[in-house]
Amino acid sequence: MDFLGFVIICVKVLVVFSATMLTVLMMVYAERRVSAFMQGRLGPNRVGPQGLLQPIADGIKFLMKEDIIPAEVNKPIYLLAPAMLLIPALMTFAVIPFGSTITLFGREVPLQVADLNVGILYILALTSIGVYGLVLAGWASNSKYSLIGGLRSSAQLISYELAMGLSVVSVILLAGSLKLNVIVEDQQGYLLSWNVFKQPVAFLIFLVAVYAETNRLPFDLTEAEQELVGGYHTEYSSMKFAMFFTAEYANMVTAAALTVTLFFGGWDVPLLNETSMGALGAILSVLSFILKTAFFLFLFIWVRWTFPRFRYDQLMKLGWKVMLPLALINIFVTGGYLTLTSLR
Amino acid sequence: MPIVKIDDTDFTVEKGTSVLQAALANDIEIPHYCYHPALEIVGSCRMCLVKVEGMPKLQVSCNTFVGDVPSDKKIDGKYDMVVSTQDELVQQEQKNMLEFLLLNHPLDCPVCDQAGECDLQDYAFKYGNAHSRFEEDKRVRPNEYLGSQIVINHNRCILCSRCVRFTREISGSSELFVEARGYNSKISVLEEKPLDNLLAGNVADICPVGALLSTDYIHKNRIWNLDKQPSICQDCSVGCNVDVFHQKDQILRLTPRENHSVNKFFMCDKGRYGFHRFEEIERLTVPMIMSEGGFIETTWDEAIEKTVDELNGAGKGIAGIASPFHTNEANFMLGRLVNGNVGTLPPITSEEINYPSGFRISGDRSPNRHGMNDVCPSIVDDFASAVERKDIRFLYLLDDGIDRELNELWKGMLEKIDFVVVQSYAMTDVSKCADIVLPGQAPFEREGTITNDMGRVQWLRPSVTTKGESRPDWEIPMLIQSKHAGVEGLTDVSSVMNEMGKDFAAYSDITFFRLGDQGLPLNGKAEE
Amino acid sequence: MATIVKSYEPTFWDRLYLPALAKGLAVTLKHFFRKKITIQYPDEKYVPPDGYRGLHRLNKYPDGKIRCVACEMCSAACPADCIHIIPGPSPWEDGKERFPVRFDIDLLRCIFCGFCEMACPEEAIELTEIYDFSNYTRDDLLIDKEGLLGVYELTKDTNYYSRPNAGQDSEALTSDKF
């Protein structure tokens, strides 16, 4: 790899990282504003114009707060856990293509940090690693609430990872590749070529599983305040708590981006051939990606303030008795269809 | 003895008892205004009407007496009289009488100081109509001063004439009379003879409504805010029974309490307004030691230690001054401390006043001289020469707390004695002569027994809490003595009474429980 | 006699739950675009309705005499025991003969039940609509007679919050005003 290529990669990493963090900040603000709007309130509107600087104020507050480390915690793991959750959450975004290709300095530069051959496996692997952060935080805190939160999250993530992975399999079957770029290109063209129309069942299963994976309502049993005080992060304060917070929102951003990539044509604008339109096409593709992701982020909040929390047994029942068989049937049907069409 | 039946219940009463007395004695309520047990019966208020079987009209129960009826004329072959207080006619008449009384009575209970202990208010609520049919303007008259301490509000007066009868029968001075007749009648005094006798304050107490008011209490507080504590007046040796009304450790007024063996129903104005004396005294609340130039505040432990040191140093040369103002218990503990070597300060006296009704204001202003003499039998009359004779080096002085000028003899004597301990509640002239001052209790803070000049032991109850670090009067000599002798001290005033009973047979079976609120007579046992 | 109530049998469509979920989302979305009920408090102030039980006041007669006769009915009725009155003779010759020398209300104890105004025979004590009288010290929340009369002057003519400059002076009613 030459020097310029290295610089371009570095710039892309920086852009993606800062964009994710910025989105996380915006999400914290949006969460409060949207929830307020849905409840007939106004939400934070004092810090900056329309309260836009509220997340900054929140950040400063987190930094200034006293950092409490309870006496009986397992200190190394207690300190490590937030990082173990945050880093995989941020790393996942590396393989997601957020735009078409642009030409810079006479080079074709794909708008994606790393185009891995096993892109989807990479994502599934990293989300699984994130569970360690949760479980270790719950265990190291030496608090019953944290422990129950951690246990719940591990059980929940394992249950729903299966359904999520299997629902993605059908998409992979269609695209014939694990590369996310190929999956996006496969959906190019007109609107109905998006996977959501080809694989509606897989999409629903994936969407539900994603909510469970990100610990969002209606599946936020790991941090159910009413039962567990705070869940796995009960004993965390100040910036360490903020890291958990950031990780949760970063996970949401990645999940939304992934949903868009897998089912909504990624950066695709229907009926346009972005690759052939040069710089304008690239800009349009990025905009399209951002808009679609923003919608799914909004959906996260929307769902949170609409549906109540599942009971633990209901959660398990849904995961194992509904989602898993449904995903398997979906693969079977997809595979059967593909076999039949290829035989002909 | 005649049997009277009041509302389905039989009572056997003395011949000649009035129906009202019989009912009141048995907790049957018959509303009444003009009747007062100490005063002549007039039957003018018509409030105590009852139905008596065999009599055509309703009868005033205060002036209807139960007598023996020949056996053949007894009602139902058993009763001498059958009375109904709940008859429909009686209830209607009570309503009518109250409507009459309220014709001109203003509805100014919020402003009236009697509200809360007002018979008219209570009865109107209990027996009266809720509304008046009187549509005319009410009669309005200005307030007048009847004497220097008594104001009359003519609008509220219901002309029961209790006050008029009081001045005629109890004080014997006859200042009050009912002026004019009918609609114009009102309670009045002659200009040259105002209501200024020493019993005048009682007319405010016996007034069943808020017409007669003592200027001392007017517009001061509301009766339901005050706590009421039975106590004994400590302004002369009669020992009138009183109720102390106080709020937040501040005494607001004294009223007489019924005790037929002592003061019956009344008290004099000297005692009634006497509590104001204690409001402006220079109160002692911490022990103080005299050093060059003046008193220095100290702690109790230090003060008692120093006193005991001096007591040890003085050997046999110790003496005490008992006080007729203090309780028997305090004087008894003092007598023990100084081995009975006791004298007393010169007495404070004034003129004795006797009223035709038998009410008496004693010339001896101290409340407990009888008791002091009982528990300190060896009191030396000429104390000054006794001091000379015995070489007294340590004197424990129980101060009266009365501001008095000491004569030269006493002053010289106090100066000559090496160490003078004064136990007092005020910075009097006597306290100023002390080497060490120990703060005791003020009169209404004390608990114990006092014996009046007729030899009746009465329970003096504390009405207000002790100020600052002051300690009970019996406790201070007890602490010193127990430290001096190295024995365990007594814990409460009852155990002091117990000890006292062992030493003095007359007081042997006296307990607070037996004293109650009426006291016990010694029947001359102490003198034997 | 027992009646058999047939429970609702969910159809396949119901059991899928997706329409119900969509309906739920529609409800929250509808609220998202509704008019918001939030009042921007220090900038705009809520105007309480008549009969609101806020800060107390002591009424006066038109000629300026205090209506209160210090009968202490309010302090007797007060369940929180927060009214302290010291009565005395009235300074006015022609008025009522009683008068409050001191009239203190401990606003920290007061529960704003309104028993005092119900008990008052002279219609002297009243609860006003003023609700924002918080303060920085406990002492500033002990309101005396002058303060209560000051509140009367503030509220006698119009609703305190509908005066022309209401909301512009955003600072709360300070203790020296009442």
PDB file of N, CA, C and O in Angstrom, chain B residues 255-290:
ATOM      1  N   THR B 255     -56.447  31.509  87.975  1.00  0.00           N
ATOM      2  CA  THR B 255     -57.841  31.565  88.415  1.00  0.00           C
ATOM      3  C   THR B 255     -57.975  30.677  89.642  1.00  0.00           C
ATOM      4  O   THR B 255     -57.232  29.716  89.806  1.00  0.00           O
ATOM      5  N   PRO B 256     -58.924  30.994  90.526  1.00  0.00           N
ATOM      6  CA  PRO B 256     -59.083  30.179  91.733  1.00  0.00           C
ATOM      7  C   PRO B 256     -59.633  28.804  91.387  1.00  0.00           C
ATOM      8  O   PRO B 256     -60.368  28.636  90.425  1.00  0.00           O
ATOM      9  N   ARG B 257     -59.207  27.822  92.171  1.00  0.00           N
ATOM     10  CA  ARG B 257     -59.681  26.456  92.002  1.00  0.00           C
ATOM     11  C   ARG B 257     -60.455  26.091  93.264  1.00  0.00           C
ATOM     12  O   ARG B 257     -60.090  26.479  94.374  1.00  0.00           O
ATOM     13  N   GLU B 258     -61.524  25.353  93.071  1.00  0.00           N
ATOM     14  CA  GLU B 258     -62.435  25.067  94.176  1.00  0.00           C
ATOM     15  C   GLU B 258     -61.763  24.165  95.210  1.00  0.00           C
ATOM     16  O   GLU B 258     -61.245  23.105  94.880  1.00  0.00           O
ATOM     17  N   ASN B 259     -61.711  24.624  96.457  1.00  0.00           N
ATOM     18  CA  ASN B 259     -61.261  23.764  97.548  1.00  0.00           C
ATOM     19  C   ASN B 259     -61.953  24.247  98.808  1.00  0.00           C
ATOM     20  O   ASN B 259     -61.636  25.296  99.353  1.00  0.00           O
ATOM     21  N   HIS B 260     -62.929  23.503  99.262  1.00  0.00           N
ATOM     22  CA  HIS B 260     -63.764  23.983 100.360  1.00  0.00           C
ATOM     23  C   HIS B 260     -63.026  24.051 101.681  1.00  0.00           C
ATOM     24  O   HIS B 260     -63.469  24.714 102.601  1.00  0.00           O
ATOM     25  N   SER B 261     -61.885  23.393 101.792  1.00  0.00           N
ATOM     26  CA  SER B 261     -61.135  23.444 103.049  1.00  0.00           C
ATOM     27  C   SER B 261     -60.199  24.648 103.088  1.00  0.00           C
ATOM     28  O   SER B 261     -59.640  24.948 104.131  1.00  0.00           O
ATOM     29  N   VAL B 262     -59.974  25.295 101.976  1.00  0.00           N
ATOM     30  CA  VAL B 262     -59.019  26.403 101.968  1.00  0.00           C
ATOM     31  C   VAL B 262     -59.670  27.698 101.501  1.00  0.00           C
ATOM     32  O   VAL B 262     -59.996  28.563 102.305  1.00  0.00           O
ATOM     33  N   ASN B 263     -59.879  27.831 100.219  1.00  0.00           N
ATOM     34  CA  ASN B 263     -60.299  29.126  99.694  1.00  0.00           C
ATOM     35  C   ASN B 263     -61.711  29.091  99.116  1.00  0.00           C
ATOM     36  O   ASN B 263     -62.180  30.071  98.582  1.00  0.00           O
ATOM     37  N   LYS B 264     -62.401  27.985  99.230  1.00  0.00           N
ATOM     38  CA  LYS B 264     -63.724  27.796  98.620  1.00  0.00           C
ATOM     39  C   LYS B 264     -63.657  28.070  97.125  1.00  0.00           C
ATOM     40  O   LYS B 264     -63.071  27.286  96.404  1.00  0.00           O
ATOM     41  N   PHE B 265     -64.220  29.194  96.658  1.00  0.00           N
ATOM     42  CA  PHE B 265     -64.258  29.398  95.208  1.00  0.00           C
ATOM     43  C   PHE B 265     -63.387  30.562  94.726  1.00  0.00           C
ATOM     44  O   PHE B 265     -63.312  30.818  93.544  1.00  0.00           O
ATOM     45  N   PHE B 266     -62.773  31.290  95.655  1.00  0.00           N
ATOM     46  CA  PHE B 266     -62.220  32.588  95.245  1.00  0.00           C
ATOM     47  C   PHE B 266     -60.752  32.733  95.617  1.00  0.00           C
ATOM     48  O   PHE B 266     -60.186  31.901  96.318  1.00  0.00           O
ATOM     49  N   MET B 267     -60.159  33.801  95.117  1.00  0.00           N
ATOM     50  CA  MET B 267     -58.799  34.165  95.513  1.00  0.00           C
ATOM     51  C   MET B 267     -58.688  35.681  95.469  1.00  0.00           C
ATOM     52  O   MET B 267     -59.529  36.366  94.876  1.00  0.00           O
ATOM     53  N   CYS B 268     -57.615  36.214  96.137  1.00  0.00           N
ATOM     54  CA  CYS B 268     -57.492  37.665  96.175  1.00  0.00           C
ATOM     55  C   CYS B 268     -56.660  38.166  95.001  1.00  0.00           C
ATOM     56  O   CYS B 268     -55.975  37.397  94.344  1.00  0.00           O
ATOM     57  N   ASP B 269     -56.744  39.459  94.723  1.00  0.00           N
ATOM     58  CA  ASP B 269     -56.028  40.027  93.578  1.00  0.00           C
ATOM     59  C   ASP B 269     -54.522  40.050  93.783  1.00  0.00           C
ATOM     60  O   ASP B 269     -53.768  40.067  92.822  1.00  0.00           O
ATOM     61  N   LYS B 270     -54.083  40.062  95.060  1.00  0.00           N
ATOM     62  CA  LYS B 270     -52.633  40.015  95.308  1.00  0.00           C
ATOM     63  C   LYS B 270     -52.047  38.751  94.712  1.00  0.00           C
ATOM     64  O   LYS B 270     -51.018  38.775  94.044  1.00  0.00           O
ATOM     65  N   GLY B 271     -52.717  37.655  94.953  1.00  0.00           N
ATOM     66  CA  GLY B 271     -52.255  36.381  94.411  1.00  0.00           C
ATOM     67  C   GLY B 271     -52.524  36.278  92.924  1.00  0.00           C
ATOM     68  O   GLY B 271     -51.723  35.754  92.172  1.00  0.00           O
ATOM     69  N   ARG B 272     -53.660  36.789  92.509  1.00  0.00           N
ATOM     70  CA  ARG B 272     -54.074  36.660  91.119  1.00  0.00           C
ATOM     71  C   ARG B 272     -53.072  37.323  90.172  1.00  0.00           C
ATOM     72  O   ARG B 272     -52.752  36.786  89.111  1.00  0.00           O
ATOM     73  N   TYR B 273     -52.624  38.530  90.555  1.00  0.00           N
ATOM     74  CA  TYR B 273     -51.691  39.234  89.678  1.00  0.00           C
ATOM     75  C   TYR B 273     -50.245  39.092  90.151  1.00  0.00           C
ATOM     76  O   TYR B 273     -49.348  39.693  89.591  1.00  0.00           O
ATOM     77  N   GLY B 274     -50.050  38.285  91.203  1.00  0.00           N
ATOM     78  CA  GLY B 274     -48.712  38.156  91.806  1.00  0.00           C
ATOM     79  C   GLY B 274     -47.687  37.562  90.868  1.00  0.00           C
ATOM     80  O   GLY B 274     -46.496  37.858  90.967  1.00  0.00           O
ATOM     81  N   PHE B 275     -48.154  36.729  89.903  1.00  0.00           N
ATOM     82  CA  PHE B 275     -47.177  36.049  89.040  1.00  0.00           C
ATOM     83  C   PHE B 275     -46.399  37.009  88.171  1.00  0.00           C
ATOM     84  O   PHE B 275     -45.323  36.678  87.700  1.00  0.00           O
ATOM     85  N   HIS B 276     -46.912  38.239  87.979  1.00  0.00           N
ATOM     86  CA  HIS B 276     -46.177  39.212  87.145  1.00  0.00           C
ATOM     87  C   HIS B 276     -44.828  39.572  87.766  1.00  0.00           C
ATOM     88  O   HIS B 276     -43.927  40.010  87.065  1.00  0.00           O
ATOM     89  N   ARG B 277     -44.733  39.405  89.104  1.00  0.00           N
ATOM     90  CA  ARG B 277     -43.459  39.663  89.788  1.00  0.00           C
ATOM     91  C   ARG B 277     -42.303  38.914  89.153  1.00  0.00           C
ATOM     92  O   ARG B 277     -41.193  39.410  89.084  1.00  0.00           O
ATOM     93  N   PHE B 278     -42.580  37.683  88.682  1.00  0.00           N
ATOM     94  CA  PHE B 278     -41.481  36.831  88.229  1.00  0.00           C
ATOM     95  C   PHE B 278     -41.100  37.094  86.784  1.00  0.00           C
ATOM     96  O   PHE B 278     -40.202  36.488  86.251  1.00  0.00           O
ATOM     97  N   GLU B 279     -41.851  37.995  86.124  1.00  0.00           N
ATOM     98  CA  GLU B 279     -41.567  38.236  84.712  1.00  0.00           C
ATOM     99  C   GLU B 279     -40.356  39.129  84.525  1.00  0.00           C
ATOM    100  O   GLU B 279     -39.675  39.051  83.510  1.00  0.00           O
ATOM    101  N   GLU B 280     -40.120  39.996  85.512  1.00  0.00           N
ATOM    102  CA  GLU B 280     -39.054  40.966  85.291  1.00  0.00           C
ATOM    103  C   GLU B 280     -37.881  40.801  86.243  1.00  0.00           C
ATOM    104  O   GLU B 280     -37.045  41.689  86.348  1.00  0.00           O
ATOM    105  N   ILE B 281     -37.819  39.662  86.922  1.00  0.00           N
ATOM    106  CA  ILE B 281     -36.712  39.496  87.857  1.00  0.00           C
ATOM    107  C   ILE B 281     -35.429  39.200  87.103  1.00  0.00           C
ATOM    108  O   ILE B 281     -35.448  38.732  85.975  1.00  0.00           O
ATOM    109  N   GLU B 282     -34.314  39.530  87.790  1.00  0.00           N
ATOM    110  CA  GLU B 282     -33.007  39.200  87.232  1.00  0.00           C
ATOM    111  C   GLU B 282     -32.747  37.736  87.573  1.00  0.00           C
ATOM    112  O   GLU B 282     -32.278  37.411  88.646  1.00  0.00           O
ATOM    113  N   ARG B 283     -33.087  36.852  86.639  1.00  0.00           N
ATOM    114  CA  ARG B 283     -33.138  35.428  86.932  1.00  0.00           C
ATOM    115  C   ARG B 283     -31.740  34.801  86.922  1.00  0.00           C
ATOM    116  O   ARG B 283     -30.921  35.098  86.054  1.00  0.00           O
ATOM    117  N   LEU B 284     -31.486  33.948  87.919  1.00  0.00           N
ATOM    118  CA  LEU B 284     -30.232  33.204  87.943  1.00  0.00           C
ATOM    119  C   LEU B 284     -30.452  31.857  87.267  1.00  0.00           C
ATOM    120  O   LEU B 284     -31.395  31.155  87.590  1.00  0.00           O
ATOM    121  N   THR B 285     -29.598  31.519  86.319  1.00  0.00           N
ATOM    122  CA  THR B 285     -29.775  30.223  85.660  1.00  0.00           C
ATOM    123  C   THR B 285     -28.514  29.380  85.665  1.00  0.00           C
ATOM    124  O   THR B 285     -28.560  28.208  85.296  1.00  0.00           O
ATOM    125  N   VAL B 286     -27.394  29.960  86.063  1.00  0.00           N
ATOM    126  CA  VAL B 286     -26.158  29.168  86.149  1.00  0.00           C
ATOM    127  C   VAL B 286     -25.490  29.414  87.497  1.00  0.00           C
ATOM    128  O   VAL B 286     -25.620  30.495  88.064  1.00  0.00           O
ATOM    129  N   PRO B 287     -24.775  28.424  88.027  1.00  0.00           N
ATOM    130  CA  PRO B 287     -24.052  28.627  89.291  1.00  0.00           C
ATOM    131  C   PRO B 287     -22.972  29.695  89.109  1.00  0.00           C
ATOM    132  O   PRO B 287     -22.382  29.790  88.030  1.00  0.00           O
ATOM    133  N   MET B 288     -22.759  30.481  90.141  1.00  0.00           N
ATOM    134  CA  MET B 288     -21.759  31.539  90.022  1.00  0.00           C
ATOM    135  C   MET B 288     -20.893  31.586  91.275  1.00  0.00           C
ATOM    136  O   MET B 288     -21.378  31.382  92.390  1.00  0.00           O
ATOM    137  N   ILE B 289     -19.597  31.869  91.077  1.00  0.00           N
ATOM    138  CA  ILE B 289     -18.657  31.961  92.189  1.00  0.00           C
ATOM    139  C   ILE B 289     -18.177  33.400  92.296  1.00  0.00           C
ATOM    140  O   ILE B 289     -17.909  34.038  91.280  1.00  0.00           O
ATOM    141  N   MET B 290     -18.107  33.904  93.521  1.00  0.00           N
ATOM    142  CA  MET B 290     -17.618  35.271  93.723  1.00  0.00           C
ATOM    143  C   MET B 290     -16.093  35.255  93.735  1.00  0.00           C
ATOM    144  O   MET B 290     -15.472  34.468  94.441  1.00  0.00           O
TER     145      MET B 290
END
